[in-house]
Amino acid sequence: MLALRLTRAARPAVHLRRLLVAVAAAGTGFLLLSALGYAVVHPTHSTAALLRLSWCLGPLAATVYLAIAVARTDPGTRPRPGLSALGLGPGRLMAIAALNTALACTLGSLVALLAFLHLRGDLPGMAFDGAAKDFLAANRSLPVPAALTLLAVLPVLASAAVAVILRPRDLPDPAARARGFGRFGAYGNRTQAETFGTYGRFGARLFGSPPRPARPATDGTAPSVPADTSAPDGSAARAGAEDATGQAPAERAPRPAAASGPAGLAKTPGGLPWGVAVIAAGLAVESYAGATASPRTTLPGGLTVGPVGVLAGWALTALGLTLAAPGLTHLCGRLLQAVRPGALRLLAGRVLMAEATRIGRPLGIVCAVASAAFAARTLYAGGATLAFGPLTALGGVVVAGCALATLLTAAVETRQLRADTTAALLRVGAPATVLRSAAALRTGALLAFFAPLTLLVADLAALPLAR
């Protein structure tokens, strides 16, 4: 009930994002039911039915990824001060986010089932004739348990993924983490190891007078420290510099580490070398598979492509782009600040470097989808045997739409995370036009860097099939 109330009280933008998840779930559910219909019509073609079912893995993964991105930007499941006292701690908010995701995906699955039954003629309406009977199984009874099982896969996977991503992480209290054990088990805040002179100092305090506190200096110089002769290594003289709190001046005011340039503000993502290696491996697999004499494969909807190895190469190339995109985004931020940057370029570059991981991964997926679409268009223009059926078009639309929606949702998330920084800049007098110009500069830099990269990968991916 609480999840329904939070869903109803959300803003229109939040409802729009949830509606996108439901639409993507409807398209994926229809593809799963179509694979089931083909298996019912052709019970002896188990390999072809399994291939059609595996063709649904791409839209399924894209829908789950979109659901995770939407759940992370949902303001109703964001921890706030005071909610734990009402029983809405991080665990409860995670459960609400998973339930909202399950509701959206279930709604989309029900819409897919109704559309599939309507096209079959089971509901009032007109069934399709001709080639549509191949995947609708209009003249056969549809196994209800199998259909419900396939439709339940997406809500279960999406809600489980959201629960794993948004699970509460037990972070130790900063005060408890800073507390340490002092001399002989006494509580204190010292984090440095005790020296040998400590034990001599302990004996001196047992059998002699305790060291006198340092007298404050009146001439502005450092306070004088009385020497303790009970410590042979002179550590008691250093200990005398501690104040009443038991902390040395160096411990009270540690000097911050100097950040050398932009690298000190944002950690460089570490997936760039692995991503380049996986892209090279994918292109090599495509070239090898295109040169062999393997039979061609017909995908759902009538799409006829080269060997199955080429599809594996495309999958590796897409994975490599996803891994390398955060590092490339970080590199774009560095290039924006390369030569005597002004305030605008410096702000745009630092934001790109700080948001490289959050923006880079959805951007890499968009580049992978765009490169695959461009490669298919290149092959079609070159006279290759490409027949796009309705299911192929539906799968492509679901994957491309989910990738683009995930990228826009990630942009919304980054804007929410830096809302405090933006408000602080506005309070100190930064013009709003500067912030908009920095956002436009970041977008232009990403387009100028990733557009040629996408075209290059698409050309290299289409080269084995064009021969």
PDB file of N, CA and C in Angstrom, residues 238-331:
ATOM      1  N   ARG A 238      58.512  14.459  22.603  1.00  0.00           N
ATOM      2  CA  ARG A 238      57.539  14.619  21.521  1.00  0.00           C
ATOM      3  C   ARG A 238      56.124  14.468  22.056  1.00  0.00           C
ATOM      4  N   ALA A 239      55.964  13.551  23.041  1.00  0.00           N
ATOM      5  CA  ALA A 239      54.622  13.385  23.601  1.00  0.00           C
ATOM      6  C   ALA A 239      54.178  14.602  24.373  1.00  0.00           C
ATOM      7  N   GLY A 240      55.132  15.398  24.881  1.00  0.00           N
ATOM      8  CA  GLY A 240      54.749  16.589  25.626  1.00  0.00           C
ATOM      9  C   GLY A 240      54.106  17.635  24.772  1.00  0.00           C
ATOM     10  N   ALA A 241      54.266  17.521  23.470  1.00  0.00           N
ATOM     11  CA  ALA A 241      53.640  18.487  22.563  1.00  0.00           C
ATOM     12  C   ALA A 241      52.160  18.243  22.384  1.00  0.00           C
ATOM     13  N   GLU A 242      51.641  17.144  22.953  1.00  0.00           N
ATOM     14  CA  GLU A 242      50.214  16.875  22.851  1.00  0.00           C
ATOM     15  C   GLU A 242      49.459  17.824  23.767  1.00  0.00           C
ATOM     16  N   ASP A 243      48.270  18.162  23.378  1.00  0.00           N
ATOM     17  CA  ASP A 243      47.455  19.051  24.184  1.00  0.00           C
ATOM     18  C   ASP A 243      46.559  18.235  25.094  1.00  0.00           C
ATOM     19  N   ALA A 244      45.584  18.882  25.672  1.00  0.00           N
ATOM     20  CA  ALA A 244      44.726  18.207  26.643  1.00  0.00           C
ATOM     21  C   ALA A 244      43.860  17.132  26.020  1.00  0.00           C
ATOM     22  N   THR A 245      43.627  17.191  24.714  1.00  0.00           N
ATOM     23  CA  THR A 245      42.800  16.179  24.055  1.00  0.00           C
ATOM     24  C   THR A 245      43.558  14.935  23.701  1.00  0.00           C
ATOM     25  N   GLY A 246      44.883  14.908  23.935  1.00  0.00           N
ATOM     26  CA  GLY A 246      45.664  13.724  23.611  1.00  0.00           C
ATOM     27  C   GLY A 246      46.080  13.651  22.175  1.00  0.00           C
ATOM     28  N   GLN A 247      45.924  14.700  21.390  1.00  0.00           N
ATOM     29  CA  GLN A 247      46.271  14.708  19.977  1.00  0.00           C
ATOM     30  C   GLN A 247      47.388  15.699  19.743  1.00  0.00           C
ATOM     31  N   ALA A 248      48.333  15.289  18.930  1.00  0.00           N
ATOM     32  CA  ALA A 248      49.415  16.176  18.563  1.00  0.00           C
ATOM     33  C   ALA A 248      48.928  17.199  17.562  1.00  0.00           C
ATOM     34  N   PRO A 249      49.642  18.341  17.432  1.00  0.00           N
ATOM     35  CA  PRO A 249      49.210  19.345  16.447  1.00  0.00           C
ATOM     36  C   PRO A 249      49.150  18.794  15.052  1.00  0.00           C
ATOM     37  N   ALA A 250      50.057  17.894  14.704  1.00  0.00           N
ATOM     38  CA  ALA A 250      50.022  17.328  13.363  1.00  0.00           C
ATOM     39  C   ALA A 250      48.792  16.467  13.152  1.00  0.00           C
ATOM     40  N   GLU A 251      48.292  15.834  14.274  1.00  0.00           N
ATOM     41  CA  GLU A 251      47.101  15.024  14.141  1.00  0.00           C
ATOM     42  C   GLU A 251      45.845  15.883  14.084  1.00  0.00           C
ATOM     43  N   ARG A 252      45.868  17.028  14.814  1.00  0.00           N
ATOM     44  CA  ARG A 252      44.681  17.880  14.817  1.00  0.00           C
ATOM     45  C   ARG A 252      44.478  18.550  13.477  1.00  0.00           C
ATOM     46  N   ALA A 253      45.506  18.950  12.829  1.00  0.00           N
ATOM     47  CA  ALA A 253      45.389  19.679  11.562  1.00  0.00           C
ATOM     48  C   ALA A 253      46.290  19.023  10.531  1.00  0.00           C
ATOM     49  N   PRO A 254      45.895  17.860  10.008  1.00  0.00           N
ATOM     50  CA  PRO A 254      46.731  17.225   8.994  1.00  0.00           C
ATOM     51  C   PRO A 254      46.736  18.024   7.716  1.00  0.00           C
ATOM     52  N   ARG A 255      47.881  18.075   7.115  1.00  0.00           N
ATOM     53  CA  ARG A 255      48.004  18.826   5.869  1.00  0.00           C
ATOM     54  C   ARG A 255      47.410  18.020   4.735  1.00  0.00           C
ATOM     55  N   PRO A 256      46.474  18.589   3.964  1.00  0.00           N
ATOM     56  CA  PRO A 256      45.835  17.831   2.891  1.00  0.00           C
ATOM     57  C   PRO A 256      46.841  17.490   1.812  1.00  0.00           C
ATOM     58  N   ALA A 257      46.591  16.306   1.223  1.00  0.00           N
ATOM     59  CA  ALA A 257      47.466  15.878   0.128  1.00  0.00           C
ATOM     60  C   ALA A 257      47.227  16.753  -1.087  1.00  0.00           C
ATOM     61  N   ALA A 258      48.301  17.133  -1.694  1.00  0.00           N
ATOM     62  CA  ALA A 258      48.198  18.002  -2.862  1.00  0.00           C
ATOM     63  C   ALA A 258      47.687  17.213  -4.038  1.00  0.00           C
ATOM     64  N   ALA A 259      46.653  17.717  -4.659  1.00  0.00           N
ATOM     65  CA  ALA A 259      46.101  17.077  -5.849  1.00  0.00           C
ATOM     66  C   ALA A 259      46.767  17.677  -7.068  1.00  0.00           C
ATOM     67  N   SER A 260      47.460  16.846  -7.766  1.00  0.00           N
ATOM     68  CA  SER A 260      48.185  17.314  -8.946  1.00  0.00           C
ATOM     69  C   SER A 260      47.251  17.364 -10.125  1.00  0.00           C
ATOM     70  N   GLY A 261      46.668  18.511 -10.357  1.00  0.00           N
ATOM     71  CA  GLY A 261      45.825  18.676 -11.531  1.00  0.00           C
ATOM     72  C   GLY A 261      44.472  18.027 -11.340  1.00  0.00           C
ATOM     73  N   PRO A 262      43.748  17.765 -12.434  1.00  0.00           N
ATOM     74  CA  PRO A 262      42.419  17.199 -12.356  1.00  0.00           C
ATOM     75  C   PRO A 262      42.408  15.790 -11.851  1.00  0.00           C
ATOM     76  N   ALA A 263      43.539  15.069 -11.914  1.00  0.00           N
ATOM     77  CA  ALA A 263      43.527  13.683 -11.467  1.00  0.00           C
ATOM     78  C   ALA A 263      43.268  13.565  -9.990  1.00  0.00           C
ATOM     79  N   GLY A 264      43.516  14.613  -9.236  1.00  0.00           N
ATOM     80  CA  GLY A 264      43.265  14.549  -7.809  1.00  0.00           C
ATOM     81  C   GLY A 264      41.801  14.708  -7.452  1.00  0.00           C
ATOM     82  N   LEU A 265      40.931  15.060  -8.388  1.00  0.00           N
ATOM     83  CA  LEU A 265      39.528  15.272  -8.092  1.00  0.00           C
ATOM     84  C   LEU A 265      38.673  14.065  -8.427  1.00  0.00           C
ATOM     85  N   ALA A 266      39.018  13.328  -9.416  1.00  0.00           N
ATOM     86  CA  ALA A 266      38.218  12.185  -9.842  1.00  0.00           C
ATOM     87  C   ALA A 266      39.131  11.034 -10.182  1.00  0.00           C
ATOM     88  N   LYS A 267      38.746   9.884  -9.696  1.00  0.00           N
ATOM     89  CA  LYS A 267      39.546   8.692  -9.957  1.00  0.00           C
ATOM     90  C   LYS A 267      39.337   8.226 -11.386  1.00  0.00           C
ATOM     91  N   THR A 268      40.413   7.862 -12.048  1.00  0.00           N
ATOM     92  CA  THR A 268      40.332   7.418 -13.432  1.00  0.00           C
ATOM     93  C   THR A 268      39.717   6.029 -13.491  1.00  0.00           C
ATOM     94  N   PRO A 269      38.666   5.820 -14.289  1.00  0.00           N
ATOM     95  CA  PRO A 269      38.097   4.469 -14.415  1.00  0.00           C
ATOM     96  C   PRO A 269      39.130   3.507 -14.976  1.00  0.00           C
ATOM     97  N   GLY A 270      39.078   2.280 -14.494  1.00  0.00           N
ATOM     98  CA  GLY A 270      40.093   1.306 -14.870  1.00  0.00           C
ATOM     99  C   GLY A 270      39.682   0.332 -15.949  1.00  0.00           C
ATOM    100  N   GLY A 271      38.578   0.537 -16.642  1.00  0.00           N
ATOM    101  CA  GLY A 271      38.129  -0.424 -17.638  1.00  0.00           C
ATOM    102  C   GLY A 271      38.559  -0.143 -19.051  1.00  0.00           C
ATOM    103  N   LEU A 272      39.335   0.937 -19.269  1.00  0.00           N
ATOM    104  CA  LEU A 272      39.709   1.287 -20.638  1.00  0.00           C
ATOM    105  C   LEU A 272      40.598   0.234 -21.301  1.00  0.00           C
ATOM    106  N   PRO A 273      41.666  -0.251 -20.672  1.00  0.00           N
ATOM    107  CA  PRO A 273      42.482  -1.283 -21.347  1.00  0.00           C
ATOM    108  C   PRO A 273      41.703  -2.561 -21.634  1.00  0.00           C
ATOM    109  N   TRP A 274      40.876  -2.993 -20.671  1.00  0.00           N
ATOM    110  CA  TRP A 274      40.076  -4.189 -20.904  1.00  0.00           C
ATOM    111  C   TRP A 274      39.067  -3.970 -22.019  1.00  0.00           C
ATOM    112  N   GLY A 275      38.473  -2.794 -22.070  1.00  0.00           N
ATOM    113  CA  GLY A 275      37.516  -2.520 -23.138  1.00  0.00           C
ATOM    114  C   GLY A 275      38.145  -2.533 -24.512  1.00  0.00           C
ATOM    115  N   VAL A 276      39.320  -1.938 -24.642  1.00  0.00           N
ATOM    116  CA  VAL A 276      40.012  -1.950 -25.938  1.00  0.00           C
ATOM    117  C   VAL A 276      40.367  -3.374 -26.333  1.00  0.00           C
ATOM    118  N   ALA A 277      40.796  -4.178 -25.355  1.00  0.00           N
ATOM    119  CA  ALA A 277      41.145  -5.570 -25.653  1.00  0.00           C
ATOM    120  C   ALA A 277      39.925  -6.376 -26.096  1.00  0.00           C
ATOM    121  N   VAL A 278      38.784  -6.157 -25.437  1.00  0.00           N
ATOM    122  CA  VAL A 278      37.575  -6.893 -25.817  1.00  0.00           C
ATOM    123  C   VAL A 278      37.066  -6.439 -27.184  1.00  0.00           C
ATOM    124  N   ILE A 279      37.175  -5.140 -27.500  1.00  0.00           N
ATOM    125  CA  ILE A 279      36.781  -4.666 -28.837  1.00  0.00           C
ATOM    126  C   ILE A 279      37.652  -5.310 -29.907  1.00  0.00           C
ATOM    127  N   ALA A 280      38.959  -5.358 -29.665  1.00  0.00           N
ATOM    128  CA  ALA A 280      39.860  -6.000 -30.632  1.00  0.00           C
ATOM    129  C   ALA A 280      39.534  -7.488 -30.791  1.00  0.00           C
ATOM    130  N   ALA A 281      39.223  -8.157 -29.676  1.00  0.00           N
ATOM    131  CA  ALA A 281      38.861  -9.574 -29.765  1.00  0.00           C
ATOM    132  C   ALA A 281      37.561  -9.765 -30.538  1.00  0.00           C
ATOM    133  N   GLY A 282      36.582  -8.889 -30.309  1.00  0.00           N
ATOM    134  CA  GLY A 282      35.330  -8.996 -31.050  1.00  0.00           C
ATOM    135  C   GLY A 282      35.505  -8.790 -32.539  1.00  0.00           C
ATOM    136  N   LEU A 283      36.289  -7.796 -32.922  1.00  0.00           N
ATOM    137  CA  LEU A 283      36.542  -7.571 -34.351  1.00  0.00           C
ATOM    138  C   LEU A 283      37.307  -8.732 -34.965  1.00  0.00           C
ATOM    139  N   ALA A 284      38.222  -9.332 -34.198  1.00  0.00           N
ATOM    140  CA  ALA A 284      38.958 -10.497 -34.710  1.00  0.00           C
ATOM    141  C   ALA A 284      38.031 -11.691 -34.906  1.00  0.00           C
ATOM    142  N   VAL A 285      37.111 -11.897 -33.967  1.00  0.00           N
ATOM    143  CA  VAL A 285      36.153 -12.998 -34.115  1.00  0.00           C
ATOM    144  C   VAL A 285      35.257 -12.773 -35.318  1.00  0.00           C
ATOM    145  N   GLU A 286      34.826 -11.540 -35.536  1.00  0.00           N
ATOM    146  CA  GLU A 286      33.993 -11.247 -36.706  1.00  0.00           C
ATOM    147  C   GLU A 286      34.746 -11.503 -38.004  1.00  0.00           C
ATOM    148  N   SER A 287      35.990 -11.089 -38.072  1.00  0.00           N
ATOM    149  CA  SER A 287      36.780 -11.290 -39.283  1.00  0.00           C
ATOM    150  C   SER A 287      37.001 -12.777 -39.558  1.00  0.00           C
ATOM    151  N   TYR A 288      37.286 -13.532 -38.504  1.00  0.00           N
ATOM    152  CA  TYR A 288      37.514 -14.968 -38.691  1.00  0.00           C
ATOM    153  C   TYR A 288      36.224 -15.677 -39.103  1.00  0.00           C
ATOM    154  N   ALA A 289      35.107 -15.296 -38.458  1.00  0.00           N
ATOM    155  CA  ALA A 289      33.844 -15.942 -38.798  1.00  0.00           C
ATOM    156  C   ALA A 289      33.367 -15.555 -40.193  1.00  0.00           C
ATOM    157  N   GLY A 290      33.653 -14.316 -40.627  1.00  0.00           N
ATOM    158  CA  GLY A 290      33.258 -13.912 -41.965  1.00  0.00           C
ATOM    159  C   GLY A 290      34.084 -14.570 -43.055  1.00  0.00           C
ATOM    160  N   ALA A 291      35.327 -14.946 -42.732  1.00  0.00           N
ATOM    161  CA  ALA A 291      36.176 -15.587 -43.727  1.00  0.00           C
ATOM    162  C   ALA A 291      35.909 -17.068 -43.867  1.00  0.00           C
ATOM    163  N   THR A 292      35.283 -17.703 -42.882  1.00  0.00           N
ATOM    164  CA  THR A 292      34.998 -19.126 -42.964  1.00  0.00           C
ATOM    165  C   THR A 292      33.779 -19.377 -43.827  1.00  0.00           C
ATOM    166  N   ALA A 293      33.582 -20.630 -44.153  1.00  0.00           N
ATOM    167  CA  ALA A 293      32.478 -21.012 -45.043  1.00  0.00           C
ATOM    168  C   ALA A 293      31.313 -21.579 -44.252  1.00  0.00           C
ATOM    169  N   SER A 294      31.021 -21.021 -43.110  1.00  0.00           N
ATOM    170  CA  SER A 294      29.910 -21.506 -42.294  1.00  0.00           C
ATOM    171  C   SER A 294      28.591 -21.132 -42.940  1.00  0.00           C
ATOM    172  N   PRO A 295      27.558 -21.887 -42.707  1.00  0.00           N
ATOM    173  CA  PRO A 295      26.261 -21.534 -43.287  1.00  0.00           C
ATOM    174  C   PRO A 295      25.704 -20.277 -42.659  1.00  0.00           C
ATOM    175  N   ARG A 296      24.887 -19.595 -43.399  1.00  0.00           N
ATOM    176  CA  ARG A 296      24.264 -18.375 -42.911  1.00  0.00           C
ATOM    177  C   ARG A 296      23.089 -18.727 -42.017  1.00  0.00           C
ATOM    178  N   THR A 297      22.729 -17.795 -41.148  1.00  0.00           N
ATOM    179  CA  THR A 297      21.709 -18.029 -40.128  1.00  0.00           C
ATOM    180  C   THR A 297      20.547 -17.070 -40.340  1.00  0.00           C
ATOM    181  N   THR A 298      19.331 -17.599 -40.216  1.00  0.00           N
ATOM    182  CA  THR A 298      18.126 -16.789 -40.338  1.00  0.00           C
ATOM    183  C   THR A 298      17.586 -16.506 -38.940  1.00  0.00           C
ATOM    184  N   LEU A 299      17.524 -15.241 -38.605  1.00  0.00           N
ATOM    185  CA  LEU A 299      17.065 -14.823 -37.283  1.00  0.00           C
ATOM    186  C   LEU A 299      15.553 -14.599 -37.305  1.00  0.00           C
ATOM    187  N   PRO A 300      14.923 -14.438 -36.159  1.00  0.00           N
ATOM    188  CA  PRO A 300      13.474 -14.197 -36.115  1.00  0.00           C
ATOM    189  C   PRO A 300      13.079 -12.968 -36.918  1.00  0.00           C
ATOM    190  N   GLY A 301      11.970 -13.094 -37.610  1.00  0.00           N
ATOM    191  CA  GLY A 301      11.486 -12.000 -38.429  1.00  0.00           C
ATOM    192  C   GLY A 301      12.030 -12.013 -39.833  1.00  0.00           C
ATOM    193  N   GLY A 302      12.871 -12.990 -40.197  1.00  0.00           N
ATOM    194  CA  GLY A 302      13.384 -13.081 -41.550  1.00  0.00           C
ATOM    195  C   GLY A 302      14.717 -12.425 -41.770  1.00  0.00           C
ATOM    196  N   LEU A 303      15.434 -11.990 -40.711  1.00  0.00           N
ATOM    197  CA  LEU A 303      16.738 -11.356 -40.870  1.00  0.00           C
ATOM    198  C   LEU A 303      17.786 -12.439 -41.120  1.00  0.00           C
ATOM    199  N   THR A 304      18.412 -12.384 -42.284  1.00  0.00           N
ATOM    200  CA  THR A 304      19.426 -13.353 -42.677  1.00  0.00           C
ATOM    201  C   THR A 304      20.790 -12.692 -42.625  1.00  0.00           C
ATOM    202  N   VAL A 305      21.665 -13.215 -41.763  1.00  0.00           N
ATOM    203  CA  VAL A 305      22.994 -12.646 -41.583  1.00  0.00           C
ATOM    204  C   VAL A 305      24.018 -13.741 -41.774  1.00  0.00           C
ATOM    205  N   GLY A 306      25.271 -13.385 -41.515  1.00  0.00           N
ATOM    206  CA  GLY A 306      26.362 -14.310 -41.702  1.00  0.00           C
ATOM    207  C   GLY A 306      26.418 -15.362 -40.615  1.00  0.00           C
ATOM    208  N   PRO A 307      27.581 -15.965 -40.420  1.00  0.00           N
ATOM    209  CA  PRO A 307      27.683 -17.044 -39.439  1.00  0.00           C
ATOM    210  C   PRO A 307      27.370 -16.572 -38.032  1.00  0.00           C
ATOM    211  N   VAL A 308      27.129 -17.552 -37.176  1.00  0.00           N
ATOM    212  CA  VAL A 308      26.816 -17.240 -35.792  1.00  0.00           C
ATOM    213  C   VAL A 308      28.017 -16.602 -35.101  1.00  0.00           C
ATOM    214  N   GLY A 309      29.235 -16.929 -35.571  1.00  0.00           N
ATOM    215  CA  GLY A 309      30.420 -16.321 -34.993  1.00  0.00           C
ATOM    216  C   GLY A 309      30.448 -14.814 -35.145  1.00  0.00           C
ATOM    217  N   VAL A 310      29.838 -14.328 -36.224  1.00  0.00           N
ATOM    218  CA  VAL A 310      29.771 -12.876 -36.418  1.00  0.00           C
ATOM    219  C   VAL A 310      28.905 -12.239 -35.339  1.00  0.00           C
ATOM    220  N   LEU A 311      27.824 -12.911 -34.970  1.00  0.00           N
ATOM    221  CA  LEU A 311      26.981 -12.388 -33.890  1.00  0.00           C
ATOM    222  C   LEU A 311      27.736 -12.376 -32.564  1.00  0.00           C
ATOM    223  N   ALA A 312      28.524 -13.413 -32.327  1.00  0.00           N
ATOM    224  CA  ALA A 312      29.342 -13.429 -31.115  1.00  0.00           C
ATOM    225  C   ALA A 312      30.362 -12.292 -31.132  1.00  0.00           C
ATOM    226  N   GLY A 313      30.923 -12.017 -32.311  1.00  0.00           N
ATOM    227  CA  GLY A 313      31.846 -10.887 -32.425  1.00  0.00           C
ATOM    228  C   GLY A 313      31.175  -9.565 -32.155  1.00  0.00           C
ATOM    229  N   TRP A 314      29.943  -9.401 -32.641  1.00  0.00           N
ATOM    230  CA  TRP A 314      29.192  -8.178 -32.347  1.00  0.00           C
ATOM    231  C   TRP A 314      28.941  -8.035 -30.847  1.00  0.00           C
ATOM    232  N   ALA A 315      28.613  -9.143 -30.190  1.00  0.00           N
ATOM    233  CA  ALA A 315      28.379  -9.091 -28.742  1.00  0.00           C
ATOM    234  C   ALA A 315      29.651  -8.693 -27.995  1.00  0.00           C
ATOM    235  N   LEU A 316      30.798  -9.233 -28.400  1.00  0.00           N
ATOM    236  CA  LEU A 316      32.055  -8.862 -27.760  1.00  0.00           C
ATOM    237  C   LEU A 316      32.390  -7.392 -28.012  1.00  0.00           C
ATOM    238  N   THR A 317      32.125  -6.925 -29.222  1.00  0.00           N
ATOM    239  CA  THR A 317      32.391  -5.518 -29.528  1.00  0.00           C
ATOM    240  C   THR A 317      31.514  -4.596 -28.685  1.00  0.00           C
ATOM    241  N   ALA A 318      30.243  -4.954 -28.525  1.00  0.00           N
ATOM    242  CA  ALA A 318      29.351  -4.149 -27.683  1.00  0.00           C
ATOM    243  C   ALA A 318      29.821  -4.150 -26.227  1.00  0.00           C
ATOM    244  N   LEU A 319      30.261  -5.306 -25.737  1.00  0.00           N
ATOM    245  CA  LEU A 319      30.775  -5.368 -24.372  1.00  0.00           C
ATOM    246  C   LEU A 319      32.040  -4.533 -24.212  1.00  0.00           C
ATOM    247  N   GLY A 320      32.910  -4.556 -25.205  1.00  0.00           N
ATOM    248  CA  GLY A 320      34.118  -3.741 -25.137  1.00  0.00           C
ATOM    249  C   GLY A 320      33.825  -2.253 -25.122  1.00  0.00           C
ATOM    250  N   LEU A 321      32.853  -1.826 -25.926  1.00  0.00           N
ATOM    251  CA  LEU A 321      32.475  -0.407 -25.906  1.00  0.00           C
ATOM    252  C   LEU A 321      31.908  -0.003 -24.548  1.00  0.00           C
ATOM    253  N   THR A 322      31.135  -0.890 -23.929  1.00  0.00           N
ATOM    254  CA  THR A 322      30.578  -0.588 -22.612  1.00  0.00           C
ATOM    255  C   THR A 322      31.670  -0.471 -21.558  1.00  0.00           C
ATOM    256  N   LEU A 323      32.698  -1.327 -21.652  1.00  0.00           N
ATOM    257  CA  LEU A 323      33.781  -1.280 -20.675  1.00  0.00           C
ATOM    258  C   LEU A 323      34.702  -0.078 -20.885  1.00  0.00           C
ATOM    259  N   ALA A 324      34.917   0.285 -22.138  1.00  0.00           N
ATOM    260  CA  ALA A 324      35.860   1.358 -22.436  1.00  0.00           C
ATOM    261  C   ALA A 324      35.244   2.745 -22.350  1.00  0.00           C
ATOM    262  N   ALA A 325      33.924   2.853 -22.407  1.00  0.00           N
ATOM    263  CA  ALA A 325      33.284   4.171 -22.448  1.00  0.00           C
ATOM    264  C   ALA A 325      33.550   5.025 -21.216  1.00  0.00           C
ATOM    265  N   PRO A 326      33.540   4.487 -19.982  1.00  0.00           N
ATOM    266  CA  PRO A 326      33.870   5.361 -18.846  1.00  0.00           C
ATOM    267  C   PRO A 326      35.260   5.963 -18.926  1.00  0.00           C
ATOM    268  N   GLY A 327      36.259   5.170 -19.315  1.00  0.00           N
ATOM    269  CA  GLY A 327      37.604   5.720 -19.473  1.00  0.00           C
ATOM    270  C   GLY A 327      37.687   6.745 -20.576  1.00  0.00           C
ATOM    271  N   LEU A 328      36.965   6.522 -21.673  1.00  0.00           N
ATOM    272  CA  LEU A 328      36.964   7.493 -22.763  1.00  0.00           C
ATOM    273  C   LEU A 328      36.255   8.786 -22.348  1.00  0.00           C
ATOM    274  N   THR A 329      35.207   8.667 -21.552  1.00  0.00           N
ATOM    275  CA  THR A 329      34.541   9.870 -21.040  1.00  0.00           C
ATOM    276  C   THR A 329      35.468  10.661 -20.128  1.00  0.00           C
ATOM    277  N   HIS A 330      36.204   9.960 -19.299  1.00  0.00           N
ATOM    278  CA  HIS A 330      37.198  10.625 -18.449  1.00  0.00           C
ATOM    279  C   HIS A 330      38.265  11.310 -19.299  1.00  0.00           C
ATOM    280  N   LEU A 331      38.642  10.680 -20.392  1.00  0.00           N
ATOM    281  CA  LEU A 331      39.627  11.282 -21.299  1.00  0.00           C
ATOM    282  C   LEU A 331      39.071  12.541 -21.955  1.00  0.00           C
TER     283      LEU A 331
END
